[in-house]
Short mmCIF file of C-alpha atoms in Angstrom, two decimals:
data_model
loop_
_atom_site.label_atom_id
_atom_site.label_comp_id
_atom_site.label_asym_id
_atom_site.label_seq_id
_atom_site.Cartn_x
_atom_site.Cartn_y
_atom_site.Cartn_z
CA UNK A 28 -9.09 0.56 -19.65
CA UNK A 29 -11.82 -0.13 -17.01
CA UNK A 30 -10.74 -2.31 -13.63
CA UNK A 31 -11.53 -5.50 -14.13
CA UNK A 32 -10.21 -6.77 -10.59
CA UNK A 33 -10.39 -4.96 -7.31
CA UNK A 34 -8.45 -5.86 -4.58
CA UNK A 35 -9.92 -5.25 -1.48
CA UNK A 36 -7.66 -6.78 0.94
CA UNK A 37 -5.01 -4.65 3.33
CA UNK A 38 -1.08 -4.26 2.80
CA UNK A 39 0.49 -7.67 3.92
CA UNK A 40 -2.03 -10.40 3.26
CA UNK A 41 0.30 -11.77 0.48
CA UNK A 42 -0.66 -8.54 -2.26
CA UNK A 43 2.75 -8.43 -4.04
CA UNK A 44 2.57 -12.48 -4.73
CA UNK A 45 -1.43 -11.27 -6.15
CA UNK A 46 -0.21 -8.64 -8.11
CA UNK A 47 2.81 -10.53 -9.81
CA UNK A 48 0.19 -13.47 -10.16
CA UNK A 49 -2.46 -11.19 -12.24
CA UNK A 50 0.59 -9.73 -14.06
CA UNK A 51 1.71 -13.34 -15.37
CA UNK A 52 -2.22 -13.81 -16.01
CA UNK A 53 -2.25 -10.87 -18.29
CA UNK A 54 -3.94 -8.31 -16.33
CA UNK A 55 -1.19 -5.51 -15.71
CA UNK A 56 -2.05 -4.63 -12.00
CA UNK A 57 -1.62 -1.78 -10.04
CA UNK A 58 0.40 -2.00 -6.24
CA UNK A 59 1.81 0.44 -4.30
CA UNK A 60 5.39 -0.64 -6.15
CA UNK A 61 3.64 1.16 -9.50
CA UNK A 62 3.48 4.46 -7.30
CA UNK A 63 6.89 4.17 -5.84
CA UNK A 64 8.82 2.71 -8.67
CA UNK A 65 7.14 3.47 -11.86
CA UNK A 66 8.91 6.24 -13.59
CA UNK A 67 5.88 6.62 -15.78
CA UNK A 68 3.86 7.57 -12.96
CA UNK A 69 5.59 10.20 -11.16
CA UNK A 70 2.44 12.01 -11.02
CA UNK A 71 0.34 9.03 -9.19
CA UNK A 72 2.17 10.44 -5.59
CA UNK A 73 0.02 13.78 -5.97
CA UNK A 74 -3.39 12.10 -7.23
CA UNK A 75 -2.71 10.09 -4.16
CA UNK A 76 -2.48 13.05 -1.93
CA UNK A 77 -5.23 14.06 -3.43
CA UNK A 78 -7.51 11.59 -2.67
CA UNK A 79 -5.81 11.41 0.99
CA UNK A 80 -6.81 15.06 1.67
CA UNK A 81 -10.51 14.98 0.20
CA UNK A 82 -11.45 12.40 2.85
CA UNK A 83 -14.18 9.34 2.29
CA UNK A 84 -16.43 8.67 0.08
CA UNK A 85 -15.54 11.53 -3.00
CA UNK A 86 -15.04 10.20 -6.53
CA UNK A 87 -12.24 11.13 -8.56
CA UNK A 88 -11.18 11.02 -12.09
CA UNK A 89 -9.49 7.25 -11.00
CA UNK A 90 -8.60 6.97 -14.80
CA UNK A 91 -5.47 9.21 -13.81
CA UNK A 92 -4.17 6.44 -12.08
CA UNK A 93 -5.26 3.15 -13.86
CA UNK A 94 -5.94 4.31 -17.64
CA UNK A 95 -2.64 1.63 -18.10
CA UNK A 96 -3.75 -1.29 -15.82
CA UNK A 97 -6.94 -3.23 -15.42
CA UNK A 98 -6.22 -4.93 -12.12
CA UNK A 99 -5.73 -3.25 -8.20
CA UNK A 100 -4.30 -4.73 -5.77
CA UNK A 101 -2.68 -3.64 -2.57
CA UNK A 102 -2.27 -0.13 -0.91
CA UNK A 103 -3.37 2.81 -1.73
CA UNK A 104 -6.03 1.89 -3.92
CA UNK A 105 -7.79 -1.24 -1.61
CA UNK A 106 -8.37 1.73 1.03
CA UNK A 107 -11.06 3.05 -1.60
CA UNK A 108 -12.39 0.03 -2.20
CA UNK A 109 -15.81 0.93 -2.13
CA UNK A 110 -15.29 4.29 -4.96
CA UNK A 111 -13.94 1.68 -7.04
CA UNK A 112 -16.62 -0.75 -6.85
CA UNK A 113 -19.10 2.11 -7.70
CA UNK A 114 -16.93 3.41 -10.40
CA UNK A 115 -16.36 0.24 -12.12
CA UNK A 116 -19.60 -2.22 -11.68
CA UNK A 117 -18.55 -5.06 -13.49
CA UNK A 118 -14.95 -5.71 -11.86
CA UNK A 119 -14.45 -9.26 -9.69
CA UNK A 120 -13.65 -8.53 -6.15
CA UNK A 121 -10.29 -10.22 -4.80
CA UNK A 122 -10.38 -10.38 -0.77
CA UNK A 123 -7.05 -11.32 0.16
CA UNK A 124 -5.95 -12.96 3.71
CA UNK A 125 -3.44 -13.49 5.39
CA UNK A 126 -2.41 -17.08 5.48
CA UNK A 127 -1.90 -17.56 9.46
CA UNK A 128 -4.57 -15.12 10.26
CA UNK A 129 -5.17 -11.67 12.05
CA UNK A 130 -1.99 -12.11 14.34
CA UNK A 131 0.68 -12.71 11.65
CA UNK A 132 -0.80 -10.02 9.48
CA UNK A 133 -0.37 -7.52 12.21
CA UNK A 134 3.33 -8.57 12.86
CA UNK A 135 4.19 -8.33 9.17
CA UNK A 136 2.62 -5.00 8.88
CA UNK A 137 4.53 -3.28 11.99
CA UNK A 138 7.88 -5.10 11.26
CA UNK A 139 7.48 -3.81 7.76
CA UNK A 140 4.80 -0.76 5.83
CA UNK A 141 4.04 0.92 9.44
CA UNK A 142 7.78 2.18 9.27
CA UNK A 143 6.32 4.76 7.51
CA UNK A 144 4.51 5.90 11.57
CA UNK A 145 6.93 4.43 13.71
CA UNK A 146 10.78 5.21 12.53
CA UNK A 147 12.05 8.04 13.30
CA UNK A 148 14.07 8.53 10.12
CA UNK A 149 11.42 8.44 8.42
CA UNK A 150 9.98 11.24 10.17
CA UNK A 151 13.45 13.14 8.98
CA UNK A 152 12.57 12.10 5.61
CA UNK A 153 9.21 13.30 6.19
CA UNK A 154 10.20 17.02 7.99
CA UNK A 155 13.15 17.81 4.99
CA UNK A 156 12.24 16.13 1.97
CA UNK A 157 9.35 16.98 -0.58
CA UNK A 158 8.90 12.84 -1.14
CA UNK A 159 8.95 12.47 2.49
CA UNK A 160 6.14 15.32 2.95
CA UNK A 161 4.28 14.00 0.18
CA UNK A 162 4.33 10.38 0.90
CA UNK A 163 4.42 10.50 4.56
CA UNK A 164 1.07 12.73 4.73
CA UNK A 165 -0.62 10.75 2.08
CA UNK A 166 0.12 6.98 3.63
CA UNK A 167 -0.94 8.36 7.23
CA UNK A 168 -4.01 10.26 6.02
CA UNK A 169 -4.94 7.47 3.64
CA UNK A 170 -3.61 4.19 4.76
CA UNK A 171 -3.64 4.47 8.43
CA UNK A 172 -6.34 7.02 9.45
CA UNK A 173 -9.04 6.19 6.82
CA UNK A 174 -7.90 2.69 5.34
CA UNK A 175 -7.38 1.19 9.51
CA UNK A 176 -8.85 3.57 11.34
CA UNK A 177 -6.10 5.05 13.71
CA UNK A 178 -6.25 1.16 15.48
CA UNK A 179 -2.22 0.28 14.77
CA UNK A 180 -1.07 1.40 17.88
CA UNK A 181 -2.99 -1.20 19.79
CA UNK A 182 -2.73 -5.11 18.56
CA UNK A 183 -5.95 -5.91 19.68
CA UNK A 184 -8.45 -3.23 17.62
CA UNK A 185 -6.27 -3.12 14.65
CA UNK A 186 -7.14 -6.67 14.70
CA UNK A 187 -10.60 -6.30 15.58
CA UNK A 188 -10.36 -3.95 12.70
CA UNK A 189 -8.81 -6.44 10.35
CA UNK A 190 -11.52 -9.47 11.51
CA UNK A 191 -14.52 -6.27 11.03
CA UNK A 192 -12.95 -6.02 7.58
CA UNK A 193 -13.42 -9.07 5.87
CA UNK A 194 -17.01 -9.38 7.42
CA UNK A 195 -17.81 -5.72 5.66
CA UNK A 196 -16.41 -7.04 2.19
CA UNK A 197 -18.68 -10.28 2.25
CA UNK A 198 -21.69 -8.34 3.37
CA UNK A 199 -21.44 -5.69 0.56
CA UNK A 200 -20.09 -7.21 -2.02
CA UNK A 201 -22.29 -9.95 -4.01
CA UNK A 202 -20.99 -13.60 -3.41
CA UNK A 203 -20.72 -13.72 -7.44
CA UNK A 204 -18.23 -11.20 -7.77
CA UNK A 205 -16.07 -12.09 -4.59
CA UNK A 206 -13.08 -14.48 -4.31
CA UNK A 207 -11.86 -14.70 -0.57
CA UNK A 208 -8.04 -15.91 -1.45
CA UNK A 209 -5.04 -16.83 0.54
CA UNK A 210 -1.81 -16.82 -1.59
CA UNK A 211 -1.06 -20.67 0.01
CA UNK A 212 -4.02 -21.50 -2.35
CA UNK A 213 -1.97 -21.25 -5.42
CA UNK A 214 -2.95 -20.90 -8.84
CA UNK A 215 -6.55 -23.12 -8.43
CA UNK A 216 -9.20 -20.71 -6.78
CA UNK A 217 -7.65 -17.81 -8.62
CA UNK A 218 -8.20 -19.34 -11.91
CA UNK A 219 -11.12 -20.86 -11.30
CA UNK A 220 -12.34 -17.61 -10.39
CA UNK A 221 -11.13 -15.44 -13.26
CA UNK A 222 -11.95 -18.35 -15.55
CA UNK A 223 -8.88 -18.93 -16.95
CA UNK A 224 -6.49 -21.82 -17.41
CA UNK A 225 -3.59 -22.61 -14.67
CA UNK A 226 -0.27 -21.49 -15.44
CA UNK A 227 2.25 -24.30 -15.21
CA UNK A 228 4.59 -22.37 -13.20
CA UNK A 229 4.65 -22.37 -9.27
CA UNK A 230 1.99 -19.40 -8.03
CA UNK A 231 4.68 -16.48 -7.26
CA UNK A 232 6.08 -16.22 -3.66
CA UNK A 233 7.40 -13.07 -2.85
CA UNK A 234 7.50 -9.84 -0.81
CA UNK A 235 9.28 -11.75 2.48
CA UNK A 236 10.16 -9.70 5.33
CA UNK A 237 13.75 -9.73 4.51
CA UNK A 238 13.19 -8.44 0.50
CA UNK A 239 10.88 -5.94 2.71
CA UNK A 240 13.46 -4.71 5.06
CA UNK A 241 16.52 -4.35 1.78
CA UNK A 242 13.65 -1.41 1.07
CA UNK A 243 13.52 -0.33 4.59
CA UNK A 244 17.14 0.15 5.39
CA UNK A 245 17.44 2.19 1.37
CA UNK A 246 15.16 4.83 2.65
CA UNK A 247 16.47 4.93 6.20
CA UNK A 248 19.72 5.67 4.90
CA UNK A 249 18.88 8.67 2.88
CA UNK A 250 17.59 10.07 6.42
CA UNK A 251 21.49 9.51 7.76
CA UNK A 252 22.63 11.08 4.37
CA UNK A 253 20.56 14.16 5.07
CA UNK A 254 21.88 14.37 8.65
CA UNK A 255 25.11 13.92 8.12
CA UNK A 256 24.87 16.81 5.31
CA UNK A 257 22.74 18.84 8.00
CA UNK A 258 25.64 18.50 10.12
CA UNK A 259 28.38 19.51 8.27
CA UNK A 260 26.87 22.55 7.27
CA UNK A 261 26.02 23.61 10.70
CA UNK A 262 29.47 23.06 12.01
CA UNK A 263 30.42 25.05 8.84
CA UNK A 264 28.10 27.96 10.42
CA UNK A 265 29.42 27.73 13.64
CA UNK A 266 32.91 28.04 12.63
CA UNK A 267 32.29 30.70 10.46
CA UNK A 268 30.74 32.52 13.01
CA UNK A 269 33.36 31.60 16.05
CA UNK A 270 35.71 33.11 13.10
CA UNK A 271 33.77 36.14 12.71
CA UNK A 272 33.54 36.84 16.94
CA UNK A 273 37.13 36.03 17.38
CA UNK A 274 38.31 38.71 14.21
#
């Protein structure tokens, strides 16, 4: 099935309330979530890496990836944004924002999805794990170098960045096809725009920091799982080996 929607707005600017949104719509919509907890798509992680390591600007068989859904929202796909829009013409273009503006989206992003740069069990994750290699390489390579430009570290271009952004998407992308869209909006614009009626149930809410962090602290204990294990076996070693000197 061809994309139909493209989001082109960055992690944190209210994509998981979007993609549960176009879900209840009836557009099944892609999100980083359908990479990490799809079981059907165990092989999206690779195709990811993929793309990571071939750099800007190279088209790919993007069917690997989306044959199921016919909506993208989110990370890693809105960092290809422009591939997409080449590869599928006719899609509408979803801009999201966040709701309180360049500030709040950087806070949101580095108290939450940058854990994947700044914690250091992550990095343990990253050094002794095949997921952590995998993931860690592709989300720095893709997300942060090419999809913000190395400008995370410092507040004030990552939100230069972010402001440079949103000016790029309305200047390439024809007014027709574009919806700029804060979640706070509700159902209205976004139905409006996809011409379709509106739901009578609230516009979906969710991805708060505190659902965010539940994720967080899952994978940051599996880095204290694999040091305490690292641990044990070492003083295993060295008490074999204190054994061995002392026969």
């Amino acid at each position: 099935m061809p994309l139909k929607i493209i989001g082109v707005g960055f992690g944190r600017t209210g994509t998981e309330s979007l993609y549960t949104a176009l879900n209840q719509l009836g557009y099944p919509c892609y999100h980083m979530f359908e990479v990490l907890r799809n079981k059907a798509n165990r092989t999206h992680l690779d195709f990811w890496l993929r793309v990571a390591k071939a750099g800007p600007g190279k088209q790919h068989d993007w069917e690997q990836v989306f044959s199921r859904y016919t909506a993208a929202v989110d990370n890693p796909a809105c960092v290809v944004w422009r591939e997409l829009l080449a590869t599928y013409p006719d899609a509408k273009i979803i801009l999201t924002l966040h709701p309180k503006g360049a500030d709040a989206w950087y806070d949101s992003t580095m108290d939450t999805i940058y854990f994947t740069q700044s914690a250091w069990q992550f990095k343990v994750l990253k050094a002794l794990t095949p997921f952590g290699r995998k993931f860690g390489t592709m989300a720095e390579k893709l997300i942060w170098q090419r999809g913000h430009q190395n400008t995370m570290e410092n507040r004030e271009r990552a939100m230069a960045y972010y402001e440079r952004h949103i000016e790029t998407i309305k200047a390439e992308v024809p007014p027709d096809r574009l919806l700029v869209f804060t979640v706070d909006q509700g159902w209205g614009p976004l139905c409006a725009f996809l011409g379709l009626p509106v739901p009578a149930t609230p516009f979906p809410n969710v991805n708060s920091r505190a659902e965010f962090q539940k994720i967080k602290r899952g994978l940051m204990g599996g880095a204290y799982a694999i040091l305490a294990i690292g641990a044990g076996v070492a003083a295993s070693l060295i008490y074999g080996a204190s054994r061995m000197i002392g026969s």
